[in-house]
mmCIF file of C-alpha atoms in Angstrom:
data_model
loop_
_atom_site.group_PDB
_atom_site.id
_atom_site.type_symbol
_atom_site.label_atom_id
_atom_site.label_comp_id
_atom_site.label_asym_id
_atom_site.label_seq_id
_atom_site.Cartn_x
_atom_site.Cartn_y
_atom_site.Cartn_z
ATOM 1 C CA MET S 12 0.012 -0.008 0.032
ATOM 2 C CA GLU S 13 1.306 3.406 -0.944
ATOM 3 C CA GLN S 14 0.142 6.479 1.035
ATOM 4 C CA THR S 15 0.710 10.156 1.103
ATOM 5 C CA PRO S 16 -1.395 12.984 2.848
ATOM 6 C CA GLY S 17 -3.485 13.336 -0.266
ATOM 7 C CA LYS S 18 -3.292 9.935 -1.906
ATOM 8 C CA ARG S 19 -3.664 6.261 -0.846
ATOM 9 C CA VAL S 20 -3.115 3.281 -3.103
ATOM 10 C CA TYR S 21 -4.129 -0.239 -2.289
ATOM 11 C CA LEU S 22 -3.262 -3.506 -4.289
ATOM 12 C CA GLU S 23 -5.162 -6.657 -3.853
ATOM 13 C CA PRO S 24 -3.061 -9.687 -2.775
ATOM 14 C CA VAL S 25 -1.618 -12.002 -5.268
ATOM 15 C CA VAL S 26 -2.711 -15.179 -3.715
ATOM 16 C CA SER S 27 -6.092 -16.258 -5.166
ATOM 17 C CA GLY S 28 -8.313 -19.311 -4.730
ATOM 18 C CA ALA S 29 -6.726 -20.889 -7.831
ATOM 19 C CA VAL S 30 -3.334 -20.725 -6.130
ATOM 20 C CA GLY S 31 -4.569 -22.322 -3.038
ATOM 21 C CA ILE S 32 -6.275 -25.027 -4.954
ATOM 22 C CA ALA S 33 -3.021 -25.570 -6.950
ATOM 23 C CA PHE S 34 -1.114 -25.919 -3.766
ATOM 24 C CA VAL S 35 -3.468 -28.358 -2.211
ATOM 25 C CA MET S 36 -3.494 -30.513 -5.375
ATOM 26 C CA LEU S 37 0.238 -30.535 -5.316
ATOM 27 C CA LEU S 38 0.370 -31.652 -1.813
ATOM 28 C CA PHE S 39 -2.150 -34.544 -2.414
ATOM 29 C CA SER S 40 -0.702 -35.699 -5.635
ATOM 30 C CA PHE S 41 2.982 -35.944 -4.416
ATOM 31 C CA PRO S 42 2.282 -38.797 -1.983
ATOM 32 C CA LEU S 43 0.274 -40.547 -4.818
ATOM 33 C CA ILE S 44 3.092 -40.179 -7.360
ATOM 34 C CA LEU S 45 5.635 -41.327 -4.672
ATOM 35 C CA THR S 46 3.516 -44.309 -3.832
ATOM 36 C CA ILE S 47 3.287 -45.487 -7.358
ATOM 37 C CA GLY S 48 6.917 -44.927 -7.941
ATOM 38 C CA LEU S 49 7.842 -47.089 -4.995
ATOM 39 C CA SER S 50 5.251 -49.866 -5.579
ATOM 40 C CA GLU S 51 5.304 -50.237 -9.259
ATOM 41 C CA ARG S 52 8.503 -51.661 -10.573
ATOM 42 C CA ASP S 53 10.096 -53.761 -13.361
ATOM 43 C CA ARG S 54 10.369 -57.518 -12.219
ATOM 44 C CA ARG S 55 12.404 -60.222 -13.888
ATOM 45 C CA PHE S 56 12.200 -63.946 -12.878
ATOM 46 C CA THR S 57 15.339 -65.721 -14.223
ATOM 47 C CA CYS S 58 16.783 -69.253 -13.680
ATOM 48 C CA HIS S 59 20.448 -70.210 -14.401
ATOM 49 C CA ARG S 60 22.076 -73.542 -14.630
ATOM 50 C CA LEU S 61 25.198 -73.886 -12.470
ATOM 51 C CA ASP S 62 25.833 -77.451 -13.622
ATOM 52 C CA GLN S 63 23.944 -80.273 -14.962
ATOM 53 C CA ASP S 64 22.167 -80.967 -11.709
ATOM 54 C CA THR S 65 22.070 -77.535 -9.994
ATOM 55 C CA VAL S 66 19.581 -74.755 -10.900
ATOM 56 C CA THR S 67 19.365 -71.395 -9.207
ATOM 57 C CA CYS S 68 16.771 -68.758 -9.702
ATOM 58 C CA GLU S 69 16.619 -65.070 -8.978
ATOM 59 C CA VAL S 70 13.795 -62.502 -8.950
ATOM 60 C CA VAL S 71 14.925 -58.919 -9.497
ATOM 61 C CA PHE S 72 12.756 -56.043 -8.377
ATOM 62 C CA GLN S 73 13.702 -52.614 -9.833
ATOM 63 C CA PRO S 74 11.444 -49.790 -8.332
ATOM 64 C CA LEU S 75 10.361 -47.195 -10.751
ATOM 65 C CA LEU S 76 11.882 -44.544 -8.761
ATOM 66 C CA PRO S 77 15.772 -44.455 -8.826
ATOM 67 C CA LEU S 78 16.136 -46.615 -5.735
ATOM 68 C CA PRO S 79 18.467 -49.823 -5.442
ATOM 69 C CA LYS S 80 17.343 -53.104 -6.876
ATOM 70 C CA GLN S 81 15.964 -55.804 -4.699
ATOM 71 C CA ILE S 82 17.193 -59.311 -5.606
ATOM 72 C CA GLU S 83 15.824 -62.508 -4.124
ATOM 73 C CA PHE S 84 18.059 -65.719 -4.680
ATOM 74 C CA TYR S 85 16.806 -69.296 -4.665
ATOM 75 C CA TYR S 86 19.552 -71.830 -4.690
ATOM 76 C CA ASP S 87 19.305 -75.450 -5.756
ATOM 77 C CA VAL S 88 15.900 -75.202 -7.160
ATOM 78 C CA ARG S 89 14.609 -78.910 -7.416
ATOM 79 C CA GLY S 90 10.972 -78.241 -8.583
ATOM 80 C CA ALA S 91 8.302 -75.685 -9.103
ATOM 81 C CA GLY S 92 4.669 -75.495 -8.131
ATOM 82 C CA THR S 93 1.720 -73.179 -7.792
ATOM 83 C CA GLU S 94 -0.213 -71.933 -4.751
ATOM 84 C CA THR S 95 -3.512 -70.014 -4.627
ATOM 85 C CA GLU S 96 -4.411 -67.749 -1.813
ATOM 86 C CA THR S 97 -7.595 -65.868 -1.130
ATOM 87 C CA ARG S 98 -7.669 -62.823 1.191
ATOM 88 C CA THR S 99 -10.837 -61.074 2.714
ATOM 89 C CA ASP S 100 -10.689 -57.257 3.297
ATOM 90 C CA SER S 101 -12.403 -55.346 5.965
ATOM 91 C CA GLU S 102 -15.478 -55.016 3.826
ATOM 92 C CA GLY S 103 -15.871 -58.753 3.271
ATOM 93 C CA ASP S 104 -14.611 -58.661 -0.324
ATOM 94 C CA GLU S 105 -12.469 -61.419 -1.387
ATOM 95 C CA THR S 106 -9.296 -61.401 -3.704
ATOM 96 C CA THR S 107 -7.602 -64.387 -5.071
ATOM 97 C CA TYR S 108 -3.852 -64.295 -5.648
ATOM 98 C CA TYR S 109 -1.918 -66.876 -7.615
ATOM 99 C CA TYR S 110 1.809 -67.708 -7.055
ATOM 100 C CA VAL S 111 4.565 -69.801 -8.547
ATOM 101 C CA THR S 112 6.505 -71.596 -5.815
ATOM 102 C CA LEU S 113 10.033 -72.918 -5.918
ATOM 103 C CA ILE S 114 11.073 -76.074 -3.980
ATOM 104 C CA THR S 115 14.597 -75.926 -2.481
ATOM 105 C CA PRO S 116 16.260 -77.787 0.315
ATOM 106 C CA ALA S 117 14.948 -75.173 2.677
ATOM 107 C CA GLY S 118 11.345 -75.858 1.538
ATOM 108 C CA GLU S 119 8.797 -74.571 -0.708
ATOM 109 C CA THR S 120 8.743 -70.761 -1.144
ATOM 110 C CA LYS S 121 6.243 -68.281 -3.081
ATOM 111 C CA ALA S 122 8.680 -66.751 -5.633
ATOM 112 C CA TRP S 123 6.355 -64.980 -8.119
ATOM 113 C CA SER S 124 2.813 -63.635 -8.411
ATOM 114 C CA ALA S 125 0.845 -64.459 -11.537
ATOM 115 C CA ALA S 126 -2.246 -62.857 -13.103
ATOM 116 C CA SER S 127 -4.281 -66.220 -13.098
ATOM 117 C CA GLU S 128 -4.030 -69.828 -11.944
ATOM 118 C CA SER S 129 -3.331 -71.062 -15.577
ATOM 119 C CA GLY S 130 -0.550 -68.456 -15.899
ATOM 120 C CA ALA S 131 1.090 -69.664 -12.705
ATOM 121 C CA ARG S 132 0.799 -73.304 -13.937
ATOM 122 C CA GLN S 133 2.479 -72.364 -17.297
ATOM 123 C CA LEU S 134 5.405 -70.661 -15.440
ATOM 124 C CA ALA S 135 5.924 -73.570 -13.159
ATOM 125 C CA THR S 136 5.871 -75.997 -16.137
ATOM 126 C CA LYS S 137 8.563 -73.781 -17.856
ATOM 127 C CA ILE S 138 10.778 -74.113 -14.911
ATOM 128 C CA GLN S 139 10.240 -77.859 -14.673
ATOM 129 C CA SER S 140 11.145 -78.295 -18.258
ATOM 130 C CA PHE S 141 14.205 -76.153 -17.838
ATOM 131 C CA ARG S 142 15.481 -78.371 -15.111
ATOM 132 C CA MET S 143 15.296 -81.340 -17.359
ATOM 133 C CA SER S 144 16.863 -79.480 -20.385
ATOM 134 C CA ALA S 145 20.525 -78.530 -21.155
ATOM 135 C CA GLU S 146 19.856 -74.761 -21.515
ATOM 136 C CA SER S 147 21.978 -72.469 -19.356
ATOM 137 C CA GLN S 148 19.548 -69.775 -18.717
ATOM 138 C CA LEU S 149 15.728 -69.175 -18.759
ATOM 139 C CA LEU S 150 13.830 -66.024 -18.503
ATOM 140 C CA VAL S 151 10.773 -67.366 -16.813
ATOM 141 C CA ALA S 152 8.746 -64.257 -16.707
ATOM 142 C CA SER S 153 9.002 -60.375 -16.559
ATOM 143 C CA ASP S 154 6.695 -57.477 -16.150
ATOM 144 C CA GLY S 155 6.752 -53.842 -15.334
ATOM 145 C CA PHE S 156 4.880 -50.571 -15.025
ATOM 146 C CA ALA S 157 5.062 -48.761 -18.301
ATOM 147 C CA LEU S 158 6.888 -45.473 -18.053
ATOM 148 C CA GLU S 159 4.207 -43.681 -20.192
ATOM 149 C CA ASP S 160 1.496 -44.928 -17.707
ATOM 150 C CA PHE S 161 3.541 -43.563 -14.769
ATOM 151 C CA LEU S 162 4.059 -40.186 -16.653
ATOM 152 C CA ALA S 163 0.417 -40.117 -17.218
ATOM 153 C CA VAL S 164 -0.361 -40.544 -13.602
ATOM 154 C CA ALA S 165 2.404 -38.044 -12.508
ATOM 155 C CA LEU S 166 1.730 -35.414 -15.181
ATOM 156 C CA ALA S 167 -2.024 -35.242 -15.035
ATOM 157 C CA PRO S 168 -2.237 -33.572 -11.608
ATOM 158 C CA ALA S 169 0.805 -31.508 -12.473
ATOM 159 C CA GLY S 170 -0.993 -30.339 -15.637
ATOM 160 C CA VAL S 171 -3.883 -29.297 -13.592
ATOM 161 C CA VAL S 172 -1.773 -27.483 -11.087
ATOM 162 C CA VAL S 173 0.007 -25.496 -13.900
ATOM 163 C CA LEU S 174 -3.309 -24.591 -15.424
ATOM 164 C CA LEU S 175 -4.675 -23.384 -12.185
ATOM 165 C CA LEU S 176 -1.396 -21.277 -11.621
ATOM 166 C CA ILE S 177 -1.889 -19.779 -15.091
ATOM 167 C CA LEU S 178 -5.359 -18.926 -14.409
ATOM 168 C CA ALA S 179 -4.218 -17.285 -11.141
ATOM 169 C CA LEU S 180 -1.688 -15.337 -12.886
ATOM 170 C CA ILE S 181 -4.023 -13.938 -15.619
ATOM 171 C CA LYS S 182 -6.709 -13.294 -12.985
ATOM 172 C CA LYS S 183 -7.256 -9.640 -12.694
ATOM 173 C CA ARG S 184 -6.016 -7.905 -9.615
ATOM 174 C CA ARG S 185 -7.208 -4.457 -8.620
ATOM 175 C CA ARG S 186 -5.276 -1.464 -7.718
ATOM 176 C CA LEU S 187 -7.355 1.260 -6.171
ATOM 177 C CA THR S 188 -5.975 4.787 -5.889
ATOM 178 C CA PHE S 189 -7.735 7.293 -3.739
ATOM 179 C CA ASP S 190 -6.753 10.713 -4.959
ATOM 180 C CA ARG S 191 -7.813 13.877 -2.962
ATOM 181 C CA SER S 192 -6.569 16.292 -5.638
ATOM 182 C CA LEU S 193 -9.135 14.765 -8.051
ATOM 183 C CA ASN S 194 -11.827 13.768 -5.388
ATOM 184 C CA GLN S 195 -11.651 10.468 -7.353
ATOM 185 C CA ILE S 196 -11.100 6.797 -6.790
ATOM 186 C CA LEU S 197 -9.333 4.986 -9.681
ATOM 187 C CA VAL S 198 -9.900 1.229 -9.965
ATOM 188 C CA GLU S 199 -7.420 -0.437 -12.361
ATOM 189 C CA TYR S 200 -7.657 -4.225 -13.328
ATOM 190 C CA LEU S 201 -4.094 -5.616 -13.508
ATOM 191 C CA THR S 202 -2.819 -8.697 -15.176
ATOM 192 C CA PRO S 203 0.769 -9.919 -15.872
ATOM 193 C CA PHE S 204 0.423 -8.279 -19.410
ATOM 194 C CA GLY S 205 -0.528 -4.807 -18.096
ATOM 195 C CA VAL S 206 -3.677 -2.941 -17.163
ATOM 196 C CA ARG S 207 -6.907 -4.469 -18.645
ATOM 197 C CA GLY S 208 -9.518 -1.953 -17.747
ATOM 198 C CA ARG S 209 -10.242 1.013 -15.483
ATOM 199 C CA LYS S 210 -13.215 2.310 -13.479
ATOM 200 C CA THR S 211 -13.575 5.664 -11.579
ATOM 201 C CA TYR S 212 -15.701 6.662 -8.830
ATOM 202 C CA SER S 213 -16.223 10.064 -7.101
ATOM 203 C CA PHE S 214 -15.529 10.552 -3.340
ATOM 204 C CA ARG S 215 -19.205 11.464 -3.254
ATOM 205 C CA ASP S 216 -20.070 7.849 -4.335
ATOM 206 C CA VAL S 217 -18.781 6.634 -0.902
ATOM 207 C CA GLN S 218 -21.312 6.273 1.910
ATOM 208 C CA GLN S 219 -19.026 5.373 4.841
ATOM 209 C CA VAL S 220 -15.998 3.407 6.003
ATOM 210 C CA VAL S 221 -16.810 0.656 8.352
ATOM 211 C CA VAL S 222 -14.621 -1.245 10.855
ATOM 212 C CA GLU S 223 -16.041 -4.738 11.121
ATOM 213 C CA ARG S 224 -15.363 -7.299 13.916
ATOM 214 C CA SER S 225 -15.746 -10.927 13.479
ATOM 215 C CA THR S 226 -15.342 -13.701 16.212
ATOM 216 C CA ASP S 227 -14.089 -17.266 15.520
ATOM 217 C CA SER S 228 -15.147 -20.449 17.467
ATOM 218 C CA ASP S 229 -12.350 -19.770 20.096
ATOM 219 C CA GLY S 230 -13.803 -16.402 20.807
ATOM 220 C CA ASP S 231 -10.801 -14.530 19.213
ATOM 221 C CA SER S 232 -11.825 -11.236 17.375
ATOM 222 C CA TYR S 233 -10.631 -10.315 13.968
ATOM 223 C CA PHE S 234 -10.886 -6.776 12.401
ATOM 224 C CA SER S 235 -11.317 -5.579 8.776
ATOM 225 C CA VAL S 236 -12.001 -2.238 7.223
ATOM 226 C CA LYS S 237 -14.640 -1.731 4.415
ATOM 227 C CA VAL S 238 -15.139 1.194 2.159
ATOM 228 C CA GLU S 239 -18.894 1.053 1.209
ATOM 229 C CA LEU S 240 -20.548 2.909 -1.693
ATOM 230 C CA ALA S 241 -23.962 4.632 -1.492
ATOM 231 C CA SER S 242 -25.390 1.541 -3.295
ATOM 232 C CA GLY S 243 -24.140 -0.699 -0.522
ATOM 233 C CA GLU S 244 -21.548 -2.311 -2.555
ATOM 234 C CA PRO S 245 -18.229 -2.790 -0.807
ATOM 235 C CA LEU S 246 -15.508 -1.073 -2.919
ATOM 236 C CA LEU S 247 -12.498 -2.006 -0.719
ATOM 237 C CA HIS S 248 -12.002 -4.572 1.913
ATOM 238 C CA LEU S 249 -8.852 -4.748 4.068
ATOM 239 C CA SER S 250 -8.013 -7.393 6.611
ATOM 240 C CA PHE S 251 -5.948 -6.601 9.816
ATOM 241 C CA GLY S 252 -6.171 -9.847 11.825
ATOM 242 C CA SER S 253 -6.418 -9.238 15.546
ATOM 243 C CA ASP S 254 -4.937 -5.802 15.262
ATOM 244 C CA ASN S 255 -7.993 -3.576 16.251
ATOM 245 C CA GLY S 256 -5.907 -0.267 16.708
ATOM 246 C CA LYS S 257 -4.394 -0.667 13.216
ATOM 247 C CA ALA S 258 -7.781 -1.262 11.645
ATOM 248 C CA ARG S 259 -9.297 1.831 13.411
ATOM 249 C CA ALA S 260 -6.353 3.967 12.487
ATOM 250 C CA GLU S 261 -6.577 2.944 8.840
ATOM 251 C CA ALA S 262 -10.434 3.590 8.804
ATOM 252 C CA GLU S 263 -10.038 7.005 10.434
ATOM 253 C CA GLN S 264 -7.432 8.017 7.849
ATOM 254 C CA LEU S 265 -9.575 6.849 4.921
ATOM 255 C CA GLY S 266 -12.632 8.570 6.375
ATOM 256 C CA GLN S 267 -10.705 11.886 6.701
ATOM 257 C CA LEU S 268 -9.330 11.433 3.160
ATOM 258 C CA LEU S 269 -12.810 10.754 1.682
ATOM 259 C CA GLY S 270 -14.688 13.113 3.967
ATOM 260 C CA CYS S 271 -17.170 10.515 4.994
ATOM 261 C CA PRO S 272 -18.331 8.997 8.231
ATOM 262 C CA VAL S 273 -16.427 6.212 9.933
ATOM 263 C CA ARG S 274 -18.472 3.430 11.726
ATOM 264 C CA LEU S 275 -16.715 1.560 14.566
ATOM 265 C CA PRO S 276 -17.631 -1.897 15.999
ATOM 266 C CA GLU S 277 -19.262 -0.361 19.075
ATOM 267 C CA ALA S 278 -21.649 1.486 16.868
ATOM 268 C CA THR S 279 -22.787 -1.706 15.393
ATOM 269 C CA SER S 280 -23.409 -3.536 18.681
#
């Protein structure tokens, strides 16, 4: 705010609803993107032949985000099978999971999740066939989260945030100049590309300056100053938080400049 004895200039704050929404969306979308990046990964299920009778398998998990690989080794694989598991969630809905299991001297272990029971059986059969063959290596299965799918998930909220920020930037802000030498109030609508519209009022169009007090649920009071036109329309609204003295001082200076009444909170009770 710029002020001289005969002129006062007010500029509306930059922060708008669009900026607030964009910030909230950014906060909410970041955990989602992070969760996807951590949970989705490239997986490779490979078996190797160490000698004619010894087969070892490994499952490599590479998270989508740049984090270290996770590798699970299964030594001396002697067979493969399948396992079906049904889980019930808190709402009573059941989900069935299908696994490829590997049999080692330490026992039978779930090594890979498949999309279906038949898919799990096919993978187990591949491993059994590999054990009986002379091949040195077998890529049992691989899957992964496509990069383009992740980018779509990540960029969709980011695109909305950018759009909201652009809308906030091009949203018109007002600059109000109270000029006693002209007995005039000049309202200018500002954008990043310059002034996009003007409107003028006479000091005679102003009915009064009002100091308003509001109280929150904790009983704390907050004060604001309004310049009201004769039509009842608020021309300017200034917030001063809990600073009653500053709100009153601003209202009195505006009233003196405009030559209009000033209504204080006591007068409204």
